Every structure is written in structure tokens, then in C-alpha cells.
GROMACS .gro file of N, CA, C and O in nm:
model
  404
    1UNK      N    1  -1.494   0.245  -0.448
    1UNK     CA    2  -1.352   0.232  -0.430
    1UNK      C    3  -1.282   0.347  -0.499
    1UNK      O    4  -1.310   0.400  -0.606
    2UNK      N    5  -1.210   0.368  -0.435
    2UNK     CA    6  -1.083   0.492  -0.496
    2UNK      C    7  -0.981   0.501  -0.435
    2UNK      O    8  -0.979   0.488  -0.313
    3UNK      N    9  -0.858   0.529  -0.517
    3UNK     CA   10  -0.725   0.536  -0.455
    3UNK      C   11  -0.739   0.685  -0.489
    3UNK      O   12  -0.819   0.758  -0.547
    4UNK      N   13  -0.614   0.692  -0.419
    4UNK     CA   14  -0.527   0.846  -0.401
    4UNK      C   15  -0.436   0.853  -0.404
    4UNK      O   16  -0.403   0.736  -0.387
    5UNK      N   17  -0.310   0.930  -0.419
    5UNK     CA   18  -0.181   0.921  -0.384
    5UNK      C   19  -0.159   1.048  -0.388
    5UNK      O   20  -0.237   1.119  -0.452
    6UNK      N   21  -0.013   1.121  -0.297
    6UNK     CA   22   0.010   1.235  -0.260
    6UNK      C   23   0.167   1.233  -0.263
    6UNK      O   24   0.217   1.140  -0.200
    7UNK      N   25   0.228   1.295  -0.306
    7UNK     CA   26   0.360   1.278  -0.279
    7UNK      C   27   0.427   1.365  -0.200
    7UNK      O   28   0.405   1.481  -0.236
    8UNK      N   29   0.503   1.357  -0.100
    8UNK     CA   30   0.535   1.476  -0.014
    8UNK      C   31   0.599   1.600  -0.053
    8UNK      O   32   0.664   1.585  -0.157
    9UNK      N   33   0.603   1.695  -0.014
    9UNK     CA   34   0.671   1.847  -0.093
    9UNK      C   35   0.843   1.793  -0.147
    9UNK      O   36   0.870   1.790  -0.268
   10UNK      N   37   0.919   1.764  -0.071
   10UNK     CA   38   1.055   1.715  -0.085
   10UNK      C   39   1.084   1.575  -0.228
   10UNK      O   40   1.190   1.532  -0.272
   11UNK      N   41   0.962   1.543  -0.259
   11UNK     CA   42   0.979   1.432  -0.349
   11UNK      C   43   0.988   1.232  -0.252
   11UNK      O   44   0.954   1.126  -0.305
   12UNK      N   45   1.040   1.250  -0.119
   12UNK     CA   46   1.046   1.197  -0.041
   12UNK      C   47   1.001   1.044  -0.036
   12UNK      O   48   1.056   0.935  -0.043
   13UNK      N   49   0.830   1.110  -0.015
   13UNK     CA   50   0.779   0.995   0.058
   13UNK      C   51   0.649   0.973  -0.060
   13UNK      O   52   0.636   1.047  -0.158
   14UNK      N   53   0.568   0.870  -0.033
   14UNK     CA   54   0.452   0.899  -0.124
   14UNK      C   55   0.321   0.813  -0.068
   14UNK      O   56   0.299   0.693  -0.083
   15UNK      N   57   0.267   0.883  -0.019
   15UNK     CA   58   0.141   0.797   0.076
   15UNK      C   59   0.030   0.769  -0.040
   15UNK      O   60  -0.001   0.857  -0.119
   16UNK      N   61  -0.027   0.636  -0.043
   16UNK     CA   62  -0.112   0.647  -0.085
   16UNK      C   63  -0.291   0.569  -0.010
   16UNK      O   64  -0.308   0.463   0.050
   17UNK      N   65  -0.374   0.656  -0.040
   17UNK     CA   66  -0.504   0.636   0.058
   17UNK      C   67  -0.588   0.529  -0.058
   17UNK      O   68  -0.580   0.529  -0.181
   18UNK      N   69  -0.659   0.449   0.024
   18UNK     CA   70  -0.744   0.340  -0.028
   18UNK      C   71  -0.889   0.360   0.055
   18UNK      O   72  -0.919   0.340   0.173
   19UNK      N   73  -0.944   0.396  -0.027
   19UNK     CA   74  -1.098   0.407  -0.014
   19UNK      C   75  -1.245   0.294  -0.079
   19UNK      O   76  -1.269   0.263  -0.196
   20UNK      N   77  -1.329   0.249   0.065
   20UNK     CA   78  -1.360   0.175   0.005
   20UNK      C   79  -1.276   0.022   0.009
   20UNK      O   80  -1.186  -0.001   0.089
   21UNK      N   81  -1.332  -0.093  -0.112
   21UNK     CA   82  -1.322  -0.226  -0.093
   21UNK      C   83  -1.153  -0.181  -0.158
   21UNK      O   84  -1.137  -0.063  -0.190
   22UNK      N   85  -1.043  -0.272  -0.174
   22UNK     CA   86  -0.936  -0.295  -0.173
   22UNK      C   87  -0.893  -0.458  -0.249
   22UNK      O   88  -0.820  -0.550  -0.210
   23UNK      N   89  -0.934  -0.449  -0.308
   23UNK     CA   90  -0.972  -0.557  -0.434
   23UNK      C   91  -0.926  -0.591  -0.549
   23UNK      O   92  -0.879  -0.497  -0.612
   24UNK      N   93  -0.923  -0.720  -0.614
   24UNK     CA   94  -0.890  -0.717  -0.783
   24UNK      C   95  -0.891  -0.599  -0.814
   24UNK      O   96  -0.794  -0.524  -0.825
   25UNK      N   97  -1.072  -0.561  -0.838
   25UNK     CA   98  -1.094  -0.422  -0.905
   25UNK      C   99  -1.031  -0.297  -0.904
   25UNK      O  100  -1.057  -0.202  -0.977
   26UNK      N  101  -0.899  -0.305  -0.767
   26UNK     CA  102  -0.869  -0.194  -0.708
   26UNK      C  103  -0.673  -0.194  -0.820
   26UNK      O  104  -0.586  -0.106  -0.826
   27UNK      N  105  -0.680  -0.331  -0.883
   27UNK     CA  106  -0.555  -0.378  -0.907
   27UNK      C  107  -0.458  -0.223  -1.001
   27UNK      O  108  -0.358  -0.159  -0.967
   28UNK      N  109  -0.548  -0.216  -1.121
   28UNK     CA  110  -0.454  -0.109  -1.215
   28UNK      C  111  -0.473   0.015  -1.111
   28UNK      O  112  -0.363   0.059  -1.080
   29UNK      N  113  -0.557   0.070  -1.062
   29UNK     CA  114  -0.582   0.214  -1.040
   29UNK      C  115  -0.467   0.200  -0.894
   29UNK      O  116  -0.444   0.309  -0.841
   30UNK      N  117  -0.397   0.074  -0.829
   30UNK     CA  118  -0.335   0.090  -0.706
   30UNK      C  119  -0.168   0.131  -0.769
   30UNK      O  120  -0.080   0.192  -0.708
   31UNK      N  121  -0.162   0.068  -0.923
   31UNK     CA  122  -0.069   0.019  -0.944
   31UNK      C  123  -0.016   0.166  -1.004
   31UNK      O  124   0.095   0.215  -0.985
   32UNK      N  125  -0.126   0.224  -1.081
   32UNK     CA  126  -0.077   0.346  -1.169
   32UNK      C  127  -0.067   0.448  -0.995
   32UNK      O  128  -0.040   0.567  -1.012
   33UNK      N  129  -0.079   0.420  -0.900
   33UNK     CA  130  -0.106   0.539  -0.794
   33UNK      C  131   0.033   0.524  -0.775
   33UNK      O  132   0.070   0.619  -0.845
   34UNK      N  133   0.116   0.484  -0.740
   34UNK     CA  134   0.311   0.466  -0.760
   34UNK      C  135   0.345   0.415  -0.872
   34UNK      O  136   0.451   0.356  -0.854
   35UNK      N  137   0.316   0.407  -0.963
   35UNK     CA  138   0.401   0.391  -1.089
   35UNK      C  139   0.425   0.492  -1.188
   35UNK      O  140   0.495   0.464  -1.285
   36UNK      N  141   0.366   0.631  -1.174
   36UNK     CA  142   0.327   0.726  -1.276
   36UNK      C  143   0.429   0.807  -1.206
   36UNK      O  144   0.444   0.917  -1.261
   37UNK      N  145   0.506   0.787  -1.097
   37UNK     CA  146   0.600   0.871  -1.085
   37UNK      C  147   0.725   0.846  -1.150
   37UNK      O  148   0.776   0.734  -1.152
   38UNK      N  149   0.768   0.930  -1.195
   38UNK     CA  150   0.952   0.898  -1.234
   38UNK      C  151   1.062   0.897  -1.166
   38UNK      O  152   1.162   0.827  -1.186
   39UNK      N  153   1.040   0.991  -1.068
   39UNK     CA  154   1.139   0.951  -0.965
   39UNK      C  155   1.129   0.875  -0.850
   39UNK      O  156   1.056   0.939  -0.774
   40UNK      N  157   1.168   0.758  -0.792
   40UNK     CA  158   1.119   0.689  -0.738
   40UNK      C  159   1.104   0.708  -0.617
   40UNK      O  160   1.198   0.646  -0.565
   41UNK      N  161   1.022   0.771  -0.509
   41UNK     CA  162   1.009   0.786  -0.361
   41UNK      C  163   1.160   0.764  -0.243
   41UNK      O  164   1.252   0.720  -0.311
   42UNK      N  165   1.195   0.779  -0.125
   42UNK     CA  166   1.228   0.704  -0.059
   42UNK      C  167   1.163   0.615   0.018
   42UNK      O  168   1.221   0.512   0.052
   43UNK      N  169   1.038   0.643   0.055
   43UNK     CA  170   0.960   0.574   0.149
   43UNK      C  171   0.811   0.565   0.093
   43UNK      O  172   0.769   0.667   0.036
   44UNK      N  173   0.725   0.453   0.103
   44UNK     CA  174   0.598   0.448   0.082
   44UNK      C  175   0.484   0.442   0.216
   44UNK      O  176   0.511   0.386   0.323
   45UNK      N  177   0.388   0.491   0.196
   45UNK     CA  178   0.300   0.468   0.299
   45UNK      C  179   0.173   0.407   0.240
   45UNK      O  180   0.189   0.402   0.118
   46UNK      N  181   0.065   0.364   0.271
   46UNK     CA  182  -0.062   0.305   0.256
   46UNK      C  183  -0.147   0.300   0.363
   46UNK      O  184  -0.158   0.226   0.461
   47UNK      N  185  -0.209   0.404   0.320
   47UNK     CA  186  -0.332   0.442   0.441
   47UNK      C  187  -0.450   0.376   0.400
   47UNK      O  188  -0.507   0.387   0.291
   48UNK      N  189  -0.491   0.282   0.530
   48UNK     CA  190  -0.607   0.174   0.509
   48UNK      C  191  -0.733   0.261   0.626
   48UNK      O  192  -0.834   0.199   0.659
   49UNK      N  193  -0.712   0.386   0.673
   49UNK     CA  194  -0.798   0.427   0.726
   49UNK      C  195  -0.963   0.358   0.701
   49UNK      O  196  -1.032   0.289   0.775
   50UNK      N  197  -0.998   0.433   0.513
   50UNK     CA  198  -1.132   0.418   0.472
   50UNK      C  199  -1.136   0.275   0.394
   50UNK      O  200  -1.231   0.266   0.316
   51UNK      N  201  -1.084   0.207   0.397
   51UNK     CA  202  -1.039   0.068   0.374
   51UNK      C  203  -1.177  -0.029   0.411
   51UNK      O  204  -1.192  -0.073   0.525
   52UNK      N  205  -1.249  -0.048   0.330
   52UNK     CA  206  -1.376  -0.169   0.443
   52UNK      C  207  -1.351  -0.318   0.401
   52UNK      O  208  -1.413  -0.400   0.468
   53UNK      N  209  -1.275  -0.365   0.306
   53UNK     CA  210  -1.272  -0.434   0.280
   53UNK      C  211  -1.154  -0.458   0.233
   53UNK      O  212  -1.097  -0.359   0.186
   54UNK      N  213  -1.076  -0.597   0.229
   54UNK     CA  214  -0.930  -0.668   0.203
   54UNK      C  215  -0.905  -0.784   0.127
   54UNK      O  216  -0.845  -0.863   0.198
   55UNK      N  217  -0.924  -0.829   0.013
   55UNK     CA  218  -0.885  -1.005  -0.027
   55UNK      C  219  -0.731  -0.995  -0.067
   55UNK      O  220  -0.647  -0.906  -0.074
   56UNK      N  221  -0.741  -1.164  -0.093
   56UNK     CA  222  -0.585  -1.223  -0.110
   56UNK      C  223  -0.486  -1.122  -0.247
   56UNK      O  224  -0.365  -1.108  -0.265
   57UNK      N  225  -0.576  -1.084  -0.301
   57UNK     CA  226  -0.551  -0.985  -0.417
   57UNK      C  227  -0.442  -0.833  -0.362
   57UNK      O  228  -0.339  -0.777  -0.401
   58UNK      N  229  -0.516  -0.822  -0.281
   58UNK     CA  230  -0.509  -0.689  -0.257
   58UNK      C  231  -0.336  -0.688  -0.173
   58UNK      O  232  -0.246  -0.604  -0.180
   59UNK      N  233  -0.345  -0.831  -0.089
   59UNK     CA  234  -0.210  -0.855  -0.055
   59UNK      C  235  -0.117  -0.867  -0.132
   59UNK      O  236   0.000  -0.842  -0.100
   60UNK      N  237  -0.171  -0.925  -0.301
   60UNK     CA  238  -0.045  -0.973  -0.390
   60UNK      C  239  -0.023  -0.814  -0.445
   60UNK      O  240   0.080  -0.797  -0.511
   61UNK      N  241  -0.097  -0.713  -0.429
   61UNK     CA  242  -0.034  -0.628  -0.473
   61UNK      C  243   0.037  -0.543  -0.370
   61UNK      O  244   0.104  -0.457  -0.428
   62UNK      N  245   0.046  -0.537  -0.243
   62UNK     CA  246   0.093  -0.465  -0.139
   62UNK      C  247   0.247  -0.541  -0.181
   62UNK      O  248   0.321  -0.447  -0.209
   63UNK      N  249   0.317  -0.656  -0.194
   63UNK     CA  250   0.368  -0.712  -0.243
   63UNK      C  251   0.422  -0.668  -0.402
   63UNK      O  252   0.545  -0.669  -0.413
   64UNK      N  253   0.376  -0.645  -0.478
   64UNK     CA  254   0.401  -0.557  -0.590
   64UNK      C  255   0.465  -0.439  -0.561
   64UNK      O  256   0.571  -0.419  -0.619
   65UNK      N  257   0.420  -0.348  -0.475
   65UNK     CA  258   0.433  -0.246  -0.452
   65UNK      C  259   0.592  -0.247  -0.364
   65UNK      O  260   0.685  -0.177  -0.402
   66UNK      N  261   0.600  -0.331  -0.251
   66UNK     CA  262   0.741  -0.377  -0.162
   66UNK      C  263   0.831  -0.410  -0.342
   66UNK      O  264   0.921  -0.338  -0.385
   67UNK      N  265   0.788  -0.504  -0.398
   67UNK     CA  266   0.913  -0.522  -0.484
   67UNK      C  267   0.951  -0.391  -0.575
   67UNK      O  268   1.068  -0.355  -0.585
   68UNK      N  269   0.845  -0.324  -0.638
   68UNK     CA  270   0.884  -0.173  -0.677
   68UNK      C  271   0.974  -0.111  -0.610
   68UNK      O  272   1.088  -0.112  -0.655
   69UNK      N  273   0.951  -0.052  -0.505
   69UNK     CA  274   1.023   0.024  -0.388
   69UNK      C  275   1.181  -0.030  -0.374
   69UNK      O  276   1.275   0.047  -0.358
   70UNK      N  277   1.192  -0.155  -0.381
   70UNK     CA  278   1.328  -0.202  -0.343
   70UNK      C  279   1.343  -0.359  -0.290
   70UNK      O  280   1.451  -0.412  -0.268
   71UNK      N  281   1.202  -0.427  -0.271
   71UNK     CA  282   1.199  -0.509  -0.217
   71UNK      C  283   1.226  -0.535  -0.061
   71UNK      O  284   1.131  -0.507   0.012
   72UNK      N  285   1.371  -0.598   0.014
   72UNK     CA  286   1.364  -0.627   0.142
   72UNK      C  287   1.390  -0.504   0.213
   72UNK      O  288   1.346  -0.480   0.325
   73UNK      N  289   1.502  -0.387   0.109
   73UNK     CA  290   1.519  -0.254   0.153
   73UNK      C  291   1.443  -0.147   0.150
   73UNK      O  292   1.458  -0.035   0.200
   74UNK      N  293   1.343  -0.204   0.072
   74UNK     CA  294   1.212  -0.072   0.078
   74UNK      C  295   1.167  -0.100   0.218
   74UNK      O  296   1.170  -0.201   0.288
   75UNK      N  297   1.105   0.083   0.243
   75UNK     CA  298   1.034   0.133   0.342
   75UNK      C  299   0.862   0.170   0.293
   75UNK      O  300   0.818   0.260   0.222
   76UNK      N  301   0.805   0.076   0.355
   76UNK     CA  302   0.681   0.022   0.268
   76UNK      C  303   0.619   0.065   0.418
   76UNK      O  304   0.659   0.002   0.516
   77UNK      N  305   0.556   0.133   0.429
   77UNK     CA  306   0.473   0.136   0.614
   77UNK      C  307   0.301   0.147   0.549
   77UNK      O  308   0.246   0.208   0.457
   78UNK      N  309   0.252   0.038   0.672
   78UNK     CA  310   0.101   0.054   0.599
   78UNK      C  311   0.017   0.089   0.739
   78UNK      O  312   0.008   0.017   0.838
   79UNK      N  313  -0.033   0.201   0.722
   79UNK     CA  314  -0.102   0.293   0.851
   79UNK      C  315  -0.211   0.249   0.855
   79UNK      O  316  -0.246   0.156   0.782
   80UNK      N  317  -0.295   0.310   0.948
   80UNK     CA  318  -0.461   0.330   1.022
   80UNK      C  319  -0.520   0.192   0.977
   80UNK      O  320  -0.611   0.193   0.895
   81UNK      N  321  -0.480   0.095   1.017
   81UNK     CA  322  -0.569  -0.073   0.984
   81UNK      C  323  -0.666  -0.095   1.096
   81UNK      O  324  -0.636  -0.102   1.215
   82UNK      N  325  -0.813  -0.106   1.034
   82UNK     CA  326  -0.886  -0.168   1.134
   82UNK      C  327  -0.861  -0.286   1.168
   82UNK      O  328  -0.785  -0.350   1.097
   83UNK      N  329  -0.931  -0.360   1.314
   83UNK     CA  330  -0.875  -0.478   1.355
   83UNK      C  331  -0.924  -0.591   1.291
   83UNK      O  332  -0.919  -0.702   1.344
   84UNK      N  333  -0.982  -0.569   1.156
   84UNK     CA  334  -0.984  -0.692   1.061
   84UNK      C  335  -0.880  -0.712   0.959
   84UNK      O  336  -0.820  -0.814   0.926
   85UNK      N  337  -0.872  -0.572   0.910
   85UNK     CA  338  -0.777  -0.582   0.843
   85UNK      C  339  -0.617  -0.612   0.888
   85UNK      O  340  -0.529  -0.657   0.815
   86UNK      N  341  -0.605  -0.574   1.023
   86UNK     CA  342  -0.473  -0.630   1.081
   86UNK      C  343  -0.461  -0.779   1.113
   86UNK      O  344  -0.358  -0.841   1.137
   87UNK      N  345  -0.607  -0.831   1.107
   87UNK     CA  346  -0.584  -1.006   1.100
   87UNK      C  347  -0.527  -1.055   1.009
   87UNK      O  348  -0.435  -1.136   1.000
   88UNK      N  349  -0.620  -0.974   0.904
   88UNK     CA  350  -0.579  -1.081   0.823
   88UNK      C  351  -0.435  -1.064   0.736
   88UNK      O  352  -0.389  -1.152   0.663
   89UNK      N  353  -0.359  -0.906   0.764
   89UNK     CA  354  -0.168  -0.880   0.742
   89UNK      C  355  -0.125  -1.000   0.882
   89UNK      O  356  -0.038  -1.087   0.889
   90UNK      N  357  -0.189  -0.974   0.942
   90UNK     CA  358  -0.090  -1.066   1.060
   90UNK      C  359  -0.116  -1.254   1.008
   90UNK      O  360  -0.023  -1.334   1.005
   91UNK      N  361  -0.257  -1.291   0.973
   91UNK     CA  362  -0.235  -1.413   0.933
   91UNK      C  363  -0.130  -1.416   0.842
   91UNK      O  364  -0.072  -1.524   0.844
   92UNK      N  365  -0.083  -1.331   0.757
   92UNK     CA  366  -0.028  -1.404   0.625
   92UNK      C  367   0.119  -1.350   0.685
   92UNK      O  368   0.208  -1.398   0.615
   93UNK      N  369   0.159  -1.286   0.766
   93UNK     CA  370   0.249  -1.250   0.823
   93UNK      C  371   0.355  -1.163   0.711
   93UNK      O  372   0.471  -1.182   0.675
   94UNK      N  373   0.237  -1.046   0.671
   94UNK     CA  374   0.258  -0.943   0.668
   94UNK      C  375   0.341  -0.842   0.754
   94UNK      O  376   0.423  -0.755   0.723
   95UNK      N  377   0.282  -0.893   0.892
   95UNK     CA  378   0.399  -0.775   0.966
   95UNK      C  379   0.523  -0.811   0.952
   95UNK      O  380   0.588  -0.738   1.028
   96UNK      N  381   0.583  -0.872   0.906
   96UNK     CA  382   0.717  -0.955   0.910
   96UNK      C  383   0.798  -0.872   0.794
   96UNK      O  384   0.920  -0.851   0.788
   97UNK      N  385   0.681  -0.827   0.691
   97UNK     CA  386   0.726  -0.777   0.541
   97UNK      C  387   0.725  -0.618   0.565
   97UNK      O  388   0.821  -0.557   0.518
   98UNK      N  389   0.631  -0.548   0.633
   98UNK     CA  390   0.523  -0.436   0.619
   98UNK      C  391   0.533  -0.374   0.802
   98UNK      O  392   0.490  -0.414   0.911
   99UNK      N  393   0.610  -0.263   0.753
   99UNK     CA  394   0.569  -0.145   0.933
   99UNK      C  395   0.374  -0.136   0.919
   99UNK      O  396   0.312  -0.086   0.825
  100UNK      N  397   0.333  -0.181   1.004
  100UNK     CA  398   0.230  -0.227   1.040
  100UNK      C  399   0.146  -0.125   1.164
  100UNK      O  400   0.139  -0.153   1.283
  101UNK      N  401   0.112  -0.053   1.123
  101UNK     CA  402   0.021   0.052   1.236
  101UNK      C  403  -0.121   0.043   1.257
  101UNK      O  404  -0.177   0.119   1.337
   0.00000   0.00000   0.00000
């Protein structure tokens, strides 16, 4: 497992990539990947491309991350989901919270 994060040239946006399981274990290293900035983004992304794995965890922090940002006014978009991982954002009805690609 490994995160990443990148922030765009403009200060903007701030994608961050999840590699690997997406887990408890994944909890501090997701949290310090947007929190170590000082200025706060306009927009977040979360690329689940290399993503193989998803628990209930991993949702309470995608959730963490929406209330950081702004909550109902954050722009939280979560990209490249395989079609397991889009089950199980769509069971909990994630897309409702989360731009969903």
C-alpha cells in the first residue's frame, strides 16, 4: 500500500493516488496526504486506479476527507474505480456524496 499526493502547479487542485489495499492501515498516511498542506486546495481528487482493495474504513475516511475540504461544498471527485470498487461507493451511496468516475 502507498499513497501519493500531487498538488497542481496553481495550488488549485490536489489529487491524491492510492496504491494497493485502501484500508485501516492506509488511515494516517491518507490523512497526512491532504493535511500537510497549509493552504487548503479548491478541489480534491482520489485516484483509485491501483486501488485492489476497499473496506468500510477506507469509506469513513473518504468522508474525513469531504468534511476537510468543506463538507457539502467541497469538490471531492473520486476517479478510475474498478467495477468493485464502484459497488461497493454505490451500495453505501457514495455517489450521492462523491463525483464518481
Amino acid at each position: 500500500m502507498s499513497i501519493e499526493s500531487e498538488v497542481s502547479l496553481d495550488g488549485k487542485k490536489l489529487t491524491i493516488a492510492i496504491k494497493g489495499r485502501f484500508d485501516f492501515g492506509s488511515h494516517q498516511a491518507f490523512r497526512d496526504a491532504y493535511e500537510r498542506y497549509y493552504k487548503v486546495p479548491d478541489s480534491y481528487v482520489v485516484d483509485l486506479k491501483e486501488t485492489t482493495y476497499m473496506d468500510s474504513s477506507a469509506l469513513g475516511m473518504l468522508l474525513l476527507l469531504r468534511d476537510h475540504a468543506g463538507g457539502e461544498e467541497a469538490q471531492v471527485q473520486v476517479i478510475n474505480t474498478n467495477s468493485d470498487v464502484r459497488k461497493i461507493l454505490a451500495i453505501s451511496n457514495f455517489d450521492k456524496l462523491f463525483d464518481i468516475n
